[in-house]
mmCIF file of C-alpha atoms and ligand atoms in Angstrom:
data_model
loop_
_atom_site.group_PDB
_atom_site.id
_atom_site.type_symbol
_atom_site.label_atom_id
_atom_site.label_comp_id
_atom_site.label_asym_id
_atom_site.label_seq_id
_atom_site.Cartn_x
_atom_site.Cartn_y
_atom_site.Cartn_z
ATOM 1 C CA MET A 28 -18.792 -199.146 86.295
ATOM 2 C CA LYS A 29 -18.665 -200.206 82.659
ATOM 3 C CA ASN A 30 -16.353 -203.119 81.874
ATOM 4 C CA ASP A 31 -15.243 -203.228 85.470
ATOM 5 C CA TRP A 32 -15.029 -207.003 85.507
ATOM 6 C CA ASN A 33 -11.516 -207.242 86.757
ATOM 7 C CA LYS A 34 -9.634 -210.376 87.430
ATOM 8 C CA SER A 35 -8.846 -209.643 91.061
ATOM 9 C CA GLN A 36 -12.569 -209.673 91.849
ATOM 10 C CA TYR A 37 -14.200 -212.088 89.403
ATOM 11 C CA GLY A 38 -13.358 -215.556 88.161
ATOM 12 C CA PHE A 39 -12.922 -216.538 84.533
ATOM 13 C CA GLU A 40 -16.425 -218.029 84.196
ATOM 14 C CA THR A 41 -18.093 -214.837 85.473
ATOM 15 C CA ARG A 42 -16.024 -212.584 83.243
ATOM 16 C CA ALA A 43 -16.675 -214.829 80.220
ATOM 17 C CA ILE A 44 -20.404 -214.197 80.662
ATOM 18 C CA HIS A 45 -20.394 -210.506 81.631
ATOM 19 C CA ALA A 46 -17.242 -208.668 80.564
ATOM 20 C CA GLY A 47 -17.789 -206.023 77.911
ATOM 21 C CA GLN A 48 -21.544 -206.463 78.096
ATOM 22 C CA GLU A 49 -24.302 -204.364 79.644
ATOM 23 C CA PRO A 50 -28.065 -204.787 79.270
ATOM 24 C CA ASP A 51 -29.218 -202.754 76.254
ATOM 25 C CA PRO A 52 -29.940 -199.249 77.637
ATOM 26 C CA THR A 53 -32.986 -198.611 75.429
ATOM 27 C CA THR A 54 -34.853 -201.899 75.945
ATOM 28 C CA GLY A 55 -33.171 -203.731 78.793
ATOM 29 C CA ALA A 56 -32.415 -206.688 76.503
ATOM 30 C CA ILE A 57 -29.921 -208.819 78.412
ATOM 31 C CA MET A 58 -28.132 -209.927 75.241
ATOM 32 C CA THR A 59 -26.058 -207.443 73.268
ATOM 33 C CA PRO A 60 -27.980 -206.668 70.063
ATOM 34 C CA VAL A 61 -26.475 -207.493 66.693
ATOM 35 C CA TYR A 62 -25.986 -204.007 65.283
ATOM 36 C CA LEU A 63 -26.551 -204.518 61.579
ATOM 37 C CA THR A 64 -25.703 -201.020 60.484
ATOM 38 C CA SER A 65 -22.935 -199.627 58.345
ATOM 39 C CA THR A 66 -23.150 -196.057 59.615
ATOM 40 C CA PHE A 67 -24.323 -194.001 62.606
ATOM 41 C CA VAL A 68 -26.274 -190.747 62.484
ATOM 42 C CA GLN A 69 -24.476 -187.686 63.838
ATOM 43 C CA GLU A 70 -26.169 -184.789 65.634
ATOM 44 C CA SER A 71 -23.983 -182.224 63.940
ATOM 45 C CA PRO A 72 -20.778 -182.768 61.966
ATOM 46 C CA GLY A 73 -18.325 -184.596 64.215
ATOM 47 C CA ARG A 74 -20.806 -184.757 67.133
ATOM 48 C CA HIS A 75 -21.879 -188.345 67.692
ATOM 49 C CA LYS A 76 -22.231 -191.086 70.298
ATOM 50 C CA GLY A 77 -18.768 -192.541 69.686
ATOM 51 C CA TRP A 78 -19.813 -194.556 66.663
ATOM 52 C CA GLU A 79 -19.214 -193.282 63.134
ATOM 53 C CA TYR A 80 -18.737 -195.979 60.543
ATOM 54 C CA ALA A 81 -18.916 -199.724 61.149
ATOM 55 C CA ARG A 82 -15.525 -200.641 59.703
ATOM 56 C CA SER A 83 -13.999 -198.467 62.438
ATOM 57 C CA GLN A 84 -16.308 -199.560 65.266
ATOM 58 C CA ASN A 85 -19.439 -201.591 65.726
ATOM 59 C CA PRO A 86 -21.064 -201.956 69.171
ATOM 60 C CA THR A 87 -21.487 -205.747 68.879
ATOM 61 C CA ARG A 88 -17.884 -206.169 67.839
ATOM 62 C CA SER A 89 -16.671 -203.833 70.587
ATOM 63 C CA ALA A 90 -18.493 -205.828 73.275
ATOM 64 C CA TYR A 91 -16.981 -209.068 71.985
ATOM 65 C CA GLU A 92 -13.499 -207.550 71.705
ATOM 66 C CA ALA A 93 -13.719 -206.275 75.288
ATOM 67 C CA CYS A 94 -14.825 -209.677 76.575
ATOM 68 C CA LEU A 95 -12.076 -211.580 74.783
ATOM 69 C CA ALA A 96 -9.430 -209.056 75.878
ATOM 70 C CA ASN A 97 -10.605 -209.414 79.479
ATOM 71 C CA LEU A 98 -10.296 -213.224 79.338
ATOM 72 C CA GLU A 99 -6.774 -213.013 77.895
ATOM 73 C CA SER A 100 -5.782 -210.611 80.718
ATOM 74 C CA GLY A 101 -5.332 -207.911 78.084
ATOM 75 C CA LYS A 102 -6.535 -204.315 77.799
ATOM 76 C CA HIS A 103 -7.358 -204.216 74.096
ATOM 77 C CA GLY A 104 -8.952 -206.787 71.789
ATOM 78 C CA PHE A 105 -9.437 -206.712 68.028
ATOM 79 C CA GLY A 106 -11.762 -208.975 66.064
ATOM 80 C CA PHE A 107 -11.013 -210.023 62.498
ATOM 81 C CA ALA A 108 -12.701 -211.890 59.685
ATOM 82 C CA SER A 109 -10.465 -214.959 60.167
ATOM 83 C CA GLY A 110 -7.358 -216.108 61.977
ATOM 84 C CA CYS A 111 -5.416 -215.452 58.780
ATOM 85 C CA ALA A 112 -6.822 -211.898 58.618
ATOM 86 C CA ALA A 113 -5.590 -211.319 62.185
ATOM 87 C CA GLU A 114 -2.181 -212.689 61.158
ATOM 88 C CA THR A 115 -2.025 -210.519 58.032
ATOM 89 C CA THR A 116 -2.850 -207.451 60.109
ATOM 90 C CA ALA A 117 -0.241 -208.292 62.773
ATOM 91 C CA LEU A 118 2.416 -208.823 60.111
ATOM 92 C CA HIS A 119 1.688 -205.302 58.818
ATOM 93 C CA LEU A 120 3.186 -203.938 62.026
ATOM 94 C CA LEU A 121 6.414 -204.656 60.109
ATOM 95 C CA LYS A 122 7.953 -202.928 57.150
ATOM 96 C CA ALA A 123 10.209 -203.965 54.273
ATOM 97 C CA GLY A 124 13.641 -205.005 55.522
ATOM 98 C CA ASP A 125 12.392 -206.355 58.858
ATOM 99 C CA HIS A 126 13.140 -209.915 59.948
ATOM 100 C CA VAL A 127 10.790 -212.352 61.706
ATOM 101 C CA ILE A 128 11.756 -215.489 63.587
ATOM 102 C CA ALA A 129 8.930 -218.026 63.508
ATOM 103 C CA SER A 130 8.365 -221.554 64.790
ATOM 104 C CA ASP A 131 9.420 -224.152 62.233
ATOM 105 C CA ASP A 132 6.301 -226.126 63.113
ATOM 106 C CA MET A 133 3.140 -224.063 62.668
ATOM 107 C CA TYR A 134 -0.338 -224.179 61.252
ATOM 108 C CA GLY A 135 0.168 -224.726 57.492
ATOM 109 C CA GLY A 136 -1.819 -221.631 56.516
ATOM 110 C CA THR A 137 0.366 -219.398 58.704
ATOM 111 C CA PHE A 138 3.491 -220.715 56.995
ATOM 112 C CA ARG A 139 1.867 -220.217 53.580
ATOM 113 C CA LEU A 140 0.911 -216.612 54.424
ATOM 114 C CA MET A 141 4.469 -215.833 55.498
ATOM 115 C CA ASP A 142 6.303 -217.751 52.795
ATOM 116 C CA LYS A 143 4.069 -217.115 49.773
ATOM 117 C CA VAL A 144 2.531 -213.692 50.484
ATOM 118 C CA ILE A 145 4.128 -211.476 53.148
ATOM 119 C CA LYS A 146 7.667 -212.411 52.067
ATOM 120 C CA HIS A 147 7.015 -210.532 48.818
ATOM 121 C CA ASN A 148 6.556 -207.333 50.830
ATOM 122 C CA GLY A 149 10.294 -207.500 51.554
ATOM 123 C CA ILE A 150 9.966 -209.075 54.989
ATOM 124 C CA GLU A 151 12.411 -211.813 55.817
ATOM 125 C CA PHE A 152 11.477 -214.975 57.742
ATOM 126 C CA SER A 153 13.608 -217.554 59.562
ATOM 127 C CA TYR A 154 11.885 -220.753 60.666
ATOM 128 C CA VAL A 155 13.567 -222.231 63.694
ATOM 129 C CA ASP A 156 12.846 -224.889 66.294
ATOM 130 C CA LEU A 157 11.733 -222.684 69.182
ATOM 131 C CA THR A 158 11.294 -225.623 71.566
ATOM 132 C CA ASP A 159 14.850 -224.717 72.563
ATOM 133 C CA VAL A 160 14.718 -220.946 73.140
ATOM 134 C CA GLU A 161 18.484 -220.751 72.603
ATOM 135 C CA ASN A 162 17.715 -221.340 68.900
ATOM 136 C CA PHE A 163 15.685 -218.135 69.034
ATOM 137 C CA ARG A 164 18.573 -216.215 70.592
ATOM 138 C CA LYS A 165 20.989 -217.546 67.964
ATOM 139 C CA ALA A 166 18.706 -216.588 65.068
ATOM 140 C CA ILE A 167 18.377 -212.924 66.142
ATOM 141 C CA LYS A 168 19.789 -210.419 63.643
ATOM 142 C CA PRO A 169 20.046 -206.625 63.856
ATOM 143 C CA ASN A 170 16.815 -206.312 61.826
ATOM 144 C CA THR A 171 14.809 -208.900 63.818
ATOM 145 C CA LYS A 172 11.551 -207.218 64.825
ATOM 146 C CA MET A 173 9.173 -210.045 65.703
ATOM 147 C CA VAL A 174 9.148 -213.573 67.079
ATOM 148 C CA TRP A 175 6.152 -215.702 66.121
ATOM 149 C CA ILE A 176 5.343 -218.450 68.583
ATOM 150 C CA GLU A 177 2.752 -221.182 68.282
ATOM 151 C CA THR A 178 2.441 -223.440 71.308
ATOM 152 C CA PRO A 179 1.553 -226.255 71.339
ATOM 153 C CA THR A 180 2.819 -226.488 67.782
ATOM 154 C CA ASN A 181 0.629 -227.816 65.050
ATOM 155 C CA PRO A 182 0.615 -230.739 64.370
ATOM 156 C CA THR A 183 3.513 -232.218 66.355
ATOM 157 C CA MET A 184 2.337 -230.852 69.735
ATOM 158 C CA LYS A 185 5.731 -229.534 70.798
ATOM 159 C CA LEU A 186 5.821 -226.684 73.316
ATOM 160 C CA VAL A 187 7.619 -223.364 73.390
ATOM 161 C CA ASP A 188 8.486 -221.818 76.752
ATOM 162 C CA ILE A 189 6.516 -218.571 76.435
ATOM 163 C CA ARG A 190 8.019 -216.929 79.518
ATOM 164 C CA LYS A 191 11.610 -217.537 78.412
ATOM 165 C CA ALA A 192 11.020 -216.588 74.776
ATOM 166 C CA ALA A 193 9.144 -213.409 75.749
ATOM 167 C CA ALA A 194 11.969 -212.423 78.123
ATOM 168 C CA ILE A 195 14.568 -212.738 75.363
ATOM 169 C CA ALA A 196 12.325 -210.760 73.011
ATOM 170 C CA LYS A 197 11.849 -207.998 75.585
ATOM 171 C CA GLU A 198 15.584 -207.796 76.226
ATOM 172 C CA LYS A 199 16.283 -207.406 72.488
ATOM 173 C CA GLY A 200 13.372 -205.047 71.682
ATOM 174 C CA ILE A 201 11.590 -207.679 69.579
ATOM 175 C CA LEU A 202 7.785 -207.970 69.520
ATOM 176 C CA SER A 203 6.579 -211.377 70.668
ATOM 177 C CA ILE A 204 3.332 -212.809 69.349
ATOM 178 C CA VAL A 205 1.791 -216.061 70.527
ATOM 179 C CA ASP A 206 -0.798 -218.016 68.556
ATOM 180 C CA ASN A 207 -2.932 -219.267 71.456
ATOM 181 C CA THR A 208 -5.541 -221.045 69.320
ATOM 182 C CA PHE A 209 -4.947 -224.569 70.687
ATOM 183 C CA MET A 210 -5.180 -223.652 74.377
ATOM 184 C CA SER A 211 -7.716 -220.792 74.444
ATOM 185 C CA PRO A 212 -7.513 -218.190 77.220
ATOM 186 C CA TYR A 213 -9.054 -220.689 79.638
ATOM 187 C CA PHE A 214 -5.909 -222.809 79.669
ATOM 188 C CA GLN A 215 -3.114 -220.432 78.647
ATOM 189 C CA ARG A 216 -2.691 -216.657 78.877
ATOM 190 C CA PRO A 217 0.491 -215.580 77.098
ATOM 191 C CA LEU A 218 0.192 -211.892 78.102
ATOM 192 C CA GLU A 219 0.542 -212.988 81.751
ATOM 193 C CA LEU A 220 3.759 -214.756 80.752
ATOM 194 C CA GLY A 221 5.226 -211.620 79.183
ATOM 195 C CA ALA A 222 4.189 -211.872 75.511
ATOM 196 C CA ASP A 223 3.244 -208.656 73.670
ATOM 197 C CA ILE A 224 0.465 -209.947 71.409
ATOM 198 C CA VAL A 225 -1.917 -212.911 71.584
ATOM 199 C CA LEU A 226 -3.439 -214.228 68.381
ATOM 200 C CA HIS A 227 -6.425 -216.523 67.939
ATOM 201 C CA SER A 228 -8.109 -218.293 65.155
ATOM 202 C CA THR A 229 -11.461 -217.884 66.922
ATOM 203 C CA THR A 230 -12.789 -220.353 64.360
ATOM 204 C CA LYS A 231 -11.513 -223.032 66.740
ATOM 205 C CA TYR A 232 -12.052 -223.202 70.530
ATOM 206 C CA VAL A 233 -13.306 -219.634 71.021
ATOM 207 C CA GLY A 234 -16.097 -220.149 68.468
ATOM 208 C CA GLY A 235 -16.274 -223.766 69.502
ATOM 209 C CA HIS A 236 -19.248 -224.877 67.409
ATOM 210 C CA SER A 237 -17.758 -225.045 63.892
ATOM 211 C CA ASP A 238 -20.177 -222.380 62.652
ATOM 212 C CA VAL A 239 -18.043 -219.252 62.375
ATOM 213 C CA VAL A 240 -14.667 -218.243 60.925
ATOM 214 C CA GLY A 241 -12.867 -215.504 62.825
ATOM 215 C CA GLY A 242 -9.631 -214.249 64.300
ATOM 216 C CA ALA A 243 -8.441 -211.935 67.062
ATOM 217 C CA LEU A 244 -5.465 -210.030 68.420
ATOM 218 C CA ILE A 245 -5.162 -209.019 72.081
ATOM 219 C CA VAL A 246 -2.569 -206.701 73.640
ATOM 220 C CA ASN A 247 -1.936 -204.725 76.807
ATOM 221 C CA ASP A 248 0.265 -201.895 75.590
ATOM 222 C CA ASP A 249 -1.694 -198.758 74.620
ATOM 223 C CA ASP A 250 0.682 -197.648 71.847
ATOM 224 C CA LEU A 251 0.752 -201.094 70.285
ATOM 225 C CA ALA A 252 -3.058 -201.171 70.522
ATOM 226 C CA ALA A 253 -3.272 -197.830 68.694
ATOM 227 C CA ARG A 254 -1.083 -199.196 65.896
ATOM 228 C CA ILE A 255 -3.199 -202.345 65.589
ATOM 229 C CA TYR A 256 -6.442 -200.347 65.643
ATOM 230 C CA PHE A 257 -5.098 -198.131 62.855
ATOM 231 C CA LEU A 258 -4.270 -201.248 60.795
ATOM 232 C CA GLN A 259 -7.613 -202.892 61.572
ATOM 233 C CA LYS A 260 -9.616 -199.946 60.281
ATOM 234 C CA SER A 261 -7.237 -199.195 57.410
ATOM 235 C CA MET A 262 -6.933 -202.767 56.117
ATOM 236 C CA GLY A 263 -10.565 -203.520 56.913
ATOM 237 C CA ALA A 264 -10.402 -207.275 57.597
ATOM 238 C CA ILE A 265 -12.906 -206.844 60.434
ATOM 239 C CA CYS A 266 -15.092 -209.333 62.253
ATOM 240 C CA ALA A 267 -18.702 -208.916 61.075
ATOM 241 C CA PRO A 268 -21.387 -208.073 63.695
ATOM 242 C CA PHE A 269 -23.120 -211.438 63.493
ATOM 243 C CA ASP A 270 -19.814 -213.303 63.755
ATOM 244 C CA ALA A 271 -18.939 -211.154 66.770
ATOM 245 C CA TYR A 272 -22.301 -212.046 68.322
ATOM 246 C CA LEU A 273 -21.778 -215.780 67.731
ATOM 247 C CA SER A 274 -18.238 -215.700 69.106
ATOM 248 C CA MET A 275 -19.276 -213.707 72.183
ATOM 249 C CA ARG A 276 -22.100 -216.148 72.825
ATOM 250 C CA SER A 277 -19.551 -218.964 72.574
ATOM 251 C CA LEU A 278 -17.230 -217.324 75.093
ATOM 252 C CA LYS A 279 -19.951 -217.728 77.722
ATOM 253 C CA THR A 280 -19.453 -221.514 77.695
ATOM 254 C CA LEU A 281 -15.716 -221.558 76.960
ATOM 255 C CA ALA A 282 -14.798 -222.694 80.470
ATOM 256 C CA LEU A 283 -17.368 -225.509 80.467
ATOM 257 C CA ARG A 284 -16.308 -226.696 77.053
ATOM 258 C CA MET A 285 -12.565 -226.525 77.721
ATOM 259 C CA ARG A 286 -12.904 -228.508 80.955
ATOM 260 C CA GLN A 287 -14.714 -231.277 79.096
ATOM 261 C CA HIS A 288 -12.304 -231.185 76.119
ATOM 262 C CA ASP A 289 -9.541 -231.651 78.664
ATOM 263 C CA ILE A 290 -11.215 -234.571 80.486
ATOM 264 C CA ASN A 291 -12.070 -236.306 77.202
ATOM 265 C CA GLY A 292 -8.656 -235.506 75.692
ATOM 266 C CA ARG A 293 -6.808 -237.101 78.589
ATOM 267 C CA LYS A 294 -8.951 -240.248 78.541
ATOM 268 C CA VAL A 295 -8.629 -240.699 74.780
ATOM 269 C CA ALA A 296 -4.854 -240.081 74.918
ATOM 270 C CA GLU A 297 -4.419 -242.636 77.720
ATOM 271 C CA TYR A 298 -6.488 -245.170 75.818
ATOM 272 C CA LEU A 299 -4.604 -244.681 72.548
ATOM 273 C CA GLU A 300 -1.199 -244.768 74.211
ATOM 274 C CA LYS A 301 -1.894 -248.346 75.375
ATOM 275 C CA HIS A 302 -3.293 -249.522 72.036
ATOM 276 C CA PRO A 303 -1.073 -252.086 70.269
ATOM 277 C CA LYS A 304 -1.652 -250.521 66.834
ATOM 278 C CA VAL A 305 -0.534 -247.060 67.968
ATOM 279 C CA ALA A 306 3.210 -246.338 67.950
ATOM 280 C CA ARG A 307 3.105 -243.012 69.800
ATOM 281 C CA VAL A 308 0.716 -240.389 71.148
ATOM 282 C CA ALA A 309 1.800 -236.740 71.285
ATOM 283 C CA TYR A 310 -0.383 -235.063 73.939
ATOM 284 C CA PRO A 311 1.109 -232.574 76.424
ATOM 285 C CA GLY A 312 -1.061 -234.029 79.204
ATOM 286 C CA LEU A 313 0.639 -237.426 79.093
ATOM 287 C CA PRO A 314 3.672 -237.936 81.354
ATOM 288 C CA SER A 315 5.357 -239.492 78.264
ATOM 289 C CA HIS A 316 5.316 -236.083 76.512
ATOM 290 C CA PRO A 317 8.906 -234.788 76.652
ATOM 291 C CA GLN A 318 7.693 -231.352 77.775
ATOM 292 C CA HIS A 319 4.947 -232.468 80.163
ATOM 293 C CA ALA A 320 6.532 -230.419 82.983
ATOM 294 C CA LEU A 321 6.491 -227.235 80.891
ATOM 295 C CA ALA A 322 2.881 -227.929 79.881
ATOM 296 C CA LYS A 323 1.886 -228.060 83.552
ATOM 297 C CA GLU A 324 3.840 -224.918 84.322
ATOM 298 C CA GLN A 325 2.662 -222.543 81.606
ATOM 299 C CA ALA A 326 -0.858 -223.853 80.963
ATOM 300 C CA HIS A 327 -3.739 -224.739 83.272
ATOM 301 C CA GLY A 328 -4.859 -227.751 81.263
ATOM 302 C CA PHE A 329 -4.090 -229.694 78.109
ATOM 303 C CA GLY A 330 -7.242 -229.495 76.011
ATOM 304 C CA GLY A 331 -8.467 -231.829 73.322
ATOM 305 C CA MET A 332 -5.769 -231.732 70.635
ATOM 306 C CA MET A 333 -3.441 -234.662 70.060
ATOM 307 C CA THR A 334 -1.473 -236.319 67.329
ATOM 308 C CA ILE A 335 -0.968 -240.044 67.062
ATOM 309 C CA TYR A 336 1.466 -242.104 65.017
ATOM 310 C CA LEU A 337 0.126 -245.453 63.878
ATOM 311 C CA LYS A 338 2.231 -248.528 63.326
ATOM 312 C CA GLY A 339 2.463 -249.262 59.591
ATOM 313 C CA GLY A 340 2.008 -246.674 56.830
ATOM 314 C CA ILE A 341 -0.489 -244.693 54.799
ATOM 315 C CA ASP A 342 -2.875 -247.656 54.378
ATOM 316 C CA GLU A 343 -3.218 -248.093 58.129
ATOM 317 C CA ALA A 344 -3.905 -244.373 58.547
ATOM 318 C CA ARG A 345 -6.455 -244.439 55.747
ATOM 319 C CA ARG A 346 -8.310 -247.382 57.289
ATOM 320 C CA LEU A 347 -8.587 -245.610 60.638
ATOM 321 C CA LEU A 348 -9.832 -242.425 58.977
ATOM 322 C CA GLU A 349 -12.385 -244.296 56.885
ATOM 323 C CA ASN A 350 -13.819 -246.360 59.727
ATOM 324 C CA VAL A 351 -14.578 -243.807 62.401
ATOM 325 C CA ARG A 352 -18.206 -242.800 62.762
ATOM 326 C CA ILE A 353 -18.435 -240.181 65.545
ATOM 327 C CA PHE A 354 -15.075 -238.603 64.685
ATOM 328 C CA ALA A 355 -15.697 -236.685 61.452
ATOM 329 C CA LEU A 356 -12.978 -236.658 58.820
ATOM 330 C CA ALA A 357 -12.432 -232.932 58.437
ATOM 331 C CA GLU A 358 -9.924 -230.120 58.729
ATOM 332 C CA SER A 359 -10.249 -227.606 61.582
ATOM 333 C CA LEU A 360 -10.464 -228.252 65.306
ATOM 334 C CA GLY A 361 -11.805 -226.970 68.594
ATOM 335 C CA GLY A 362 -15.502 -227.598 68.016
ATOM 336 C CA VAL A 363 -17.863 -229.502 70.300
ATOM 337 C CA GLU A 364 -17.795 -232.390 67.822
ATOM 338 C CA SER A 365 -14.764 -234.647 67.465
ATOM 339 C CA LEU A 366 -12.733 -234.379 64.271
ATOM 340 C CA ILE A 367 -9.940 -236.478 62.834
ATOM 341 C CA GLU A 368 -7.599 -235.654 59.969
ATOM 342 C CA HIS A 369 -4.405 -236.567 58.149
ATOM 343 C CA PRO A 370 -1.977 -233.591 58.316
ATOM 344 C CA ALA A 371 0.316 -234.746 55.472
ATOM 345 C CA ILE A 372 -2.606 -234.866 53.018
ATOM 346 C CA MET A 373 -4.935 -232.269 54.546
ATOM 347 C CA THR A 374 -3.963 -229.345 56.836
ATOM 348 C CA HIS A 375 -0.217 -229.369 56.216
ATOM 349 C CA ALA A 376 -0.097 -230.134 52.490
ATOM 350 C CA SER A 377 1.169 -226.560 51.878
ATOM 351 C CA ILE A 378 4.417 -227.421 53.692
ATOM 352 C CA PRO A 379 7.007 -228.821 51.238
ATOM 353 C CA PRO A 380 7.493 -232.638 51.511
ATOM 354 C CA GLU A 381 11.151 -232.359 52.655
ATOM 355 C CA ALA A 382 10.185 -229.902 55.399
ATOM 356 C CA ARG A 383 7.295 -232.154 56.456
ATOM 357 C CA LYS A 384 9.704 -235.064 56.716
ATOM 358 C CA ALA A 385 12.185 -233.070 58.799
ATOM 359 C CA LEU A 386 9.386 -232.065 61.190
ATOM 360 C CA GLY A 387 8.102 -235.621 61.533
ATOM 361 C CA ILE A 388 4.820 -235.023 59.699
ATOM 362 C CA ASP A 389 4.690 -238.453 58.099
ATOM 363 C CA ASP A 390 2.052 -240.700 56.534
ATOM 364 C CA THR A 391 1.293 -242.529 59.779
ATOM 365 C CA MET A 392 0.424 -239.316 61.603
ATOM 366 C CA VAL A 393 -3.215 -238.648 62.422
ATOM 367 C CA ARG A 394 -4.468 -235.556 64.287
ATOM 368 C CA LEU A 395 -7.464 -235.683 66.600
ATOM 369 C CA SER A 396 -9.577 -232.846 67.925
ATOM 370 C CA VAL A 397 -11.433 -234.537 70.760
ATOM 371 C CA GLY A 398 -14.868 -233.004 71.241
ATOM 372 C CA VAL A 399 -17.254 -232.984 74.173
ATOM 373 C CA GLU A 400 -19.348 -236.032 73.275
ATOM 374 C CA ASN A 401 -19.632 -238.930 75.746
ATOM 375 C CA VAL A 402 -16.035 -240.068 76.097
ATOM 376 C CA GLU A 403 -16.924 -243.774 76.309
ATOM 377 C CA ASP A 404 -18.626 -243.410 72.926
ATOM 378 C CA LEU A 405 -15.514 -241.761 71.511
ATOM 379 C CA ILE A 406 -13.244 -244.516 72.775
ATOM 380 C CA ARG A 407 -15.588 -247.209 71.397
ATOM 381 C CA ASP A 408 -15.565 -245.430 68.045
ATOM 382 C CA LEU A 409 -11.753 -245.471 67.939
ATOM 383 C CA GLU A 410 -11.667 -249.074 69.198
ATOM 384 C CA ASN A 411 -13.912 -250.169 66.369
ATOM 385 C CA ALA A 412 -12.010 -248.240 63.684
ATOM 386 C CA LEU A 413 -8.647 -249.496 64.969
ATOM 387 C CA SER A 414 -9.936 -253.068 64.827
ATOM 388 C CA LYS A 415 -10.242 -252.607 61.042
ATOM 389 C CA VAL A 416 -6.640 -251.362 60.717
HETATM 390 C C1 PLP B 632 -6.899 -222.431 61.944
HETATM 391 C C2 PLP B 632 -5.678 -221.818 62.486
HETATM 392 C C3 PLP B 632 -5.207 -220.573 62.011
HETATM 393 C C4 PLP B 632 -5.886 -219.840 60.875
HETATM 394 O O1 PLP B 632 -7.143 -219.378 61.239
HETATM 395 P P1 PLP B 632 -8.392 -219.235 60.233
HETATM 396 O O2 PLP B 632 -9.486 -218.817 61.143
HETATM 397 O O3 PLP B 632 -8.614 -220.569 59.586
HETATM 398 O O4 PLP B 632 -8.019 -218.194 59.224
HETATM 399 C C5 PLP B 632 -4.083 -220.045 62.619
HETATM 400 N N1 PLP B 632 -3.433 -220.694 63.605
HETATM 401 C C6 PLP B 632 -3.847 -221.893 64.076
HETATM 402 C C7 PLP B 632 -3.081 -222.565 65.164
HETATM 403 C C8 PLP B 632 -4.968 -222.495 63.518
HETATM 404 O O5 PLP B 632 -5.364 -223.694 63.975
#
């Protein structure tokens, strides 16, 4: 009976509310309690109820991990203290001498972790443009052990064909990992497309309310799951019980939120694309996006993330950022409230200037995380700020 919320029988919305969760057996409480305990009493040495020490397992965390795994069409989920903690743990599946092929356009903190930290463990990284999967094939070396995919990429909103990349990885015995933060399991499920590991910064859409920092890994393969579980408990970068509770609570409304992010995102993108002060809008949901067809094929929606290029330069961008009122000037994304930011100065400052230039992260680029406020209000807010540009 337990956790029998399978996909063939129940829709996403139902599983998001029930998977991994049972009414509390001692009280009947419908919500999973927050188990604030570091240890669990044993009846006799080694005889216990399946819980020993809370770094290894915590019932609140386990319920959340099971729910998230279910939504990603995976068998095993692992909650971490942050997206970066999930990344650090995943990168410890490798050992010195191994080679990783990663997207050349990724979240700045992921690049920093690889290039300034993990590299010193003797792991080699190649950053290639994975929007053409042939570049992935060409970059493979005898010691290539992992391909790191982020799609849509951050901040240029380019797409990687998950199915094709995962097929090449499988053929060559390379682990494929997909950072699914921008799409959430509601819109994109990389395991269904053949990927080995899904990664989330649950700080973003999964958490959805800008009140918790967290990360997750989800897999199907039992052996891979055992290796990740060993790393999770050994390295200890676990998701705390209260954070697990908040994130699980957020999953219950993920479908509702994502649908509205998508509706609002499309309307804002269409509005901005027609605006005379905007040079270009990069949003996979617009027919003008060069990979719009792929977006429709591998995802079930487009979400609320977009990047715009203004006409002019840094002063124009600054005036837009300073004159919005509903859109808050802040890093991060995926919350119910709309955010706006300047990648070159803010989220992607850790990428060297030459590399930023090559990727097209220039001074006129502004990234929007469109929230779930009234969309007419959002458009009026942008209209007003653009009038001051
Ligand atoms: C924010 C983010 C991360 C890092 O996650 P944290 O929770 O901030 O540690 C990784 N990947 C993407 C795409 C992100 O947006």
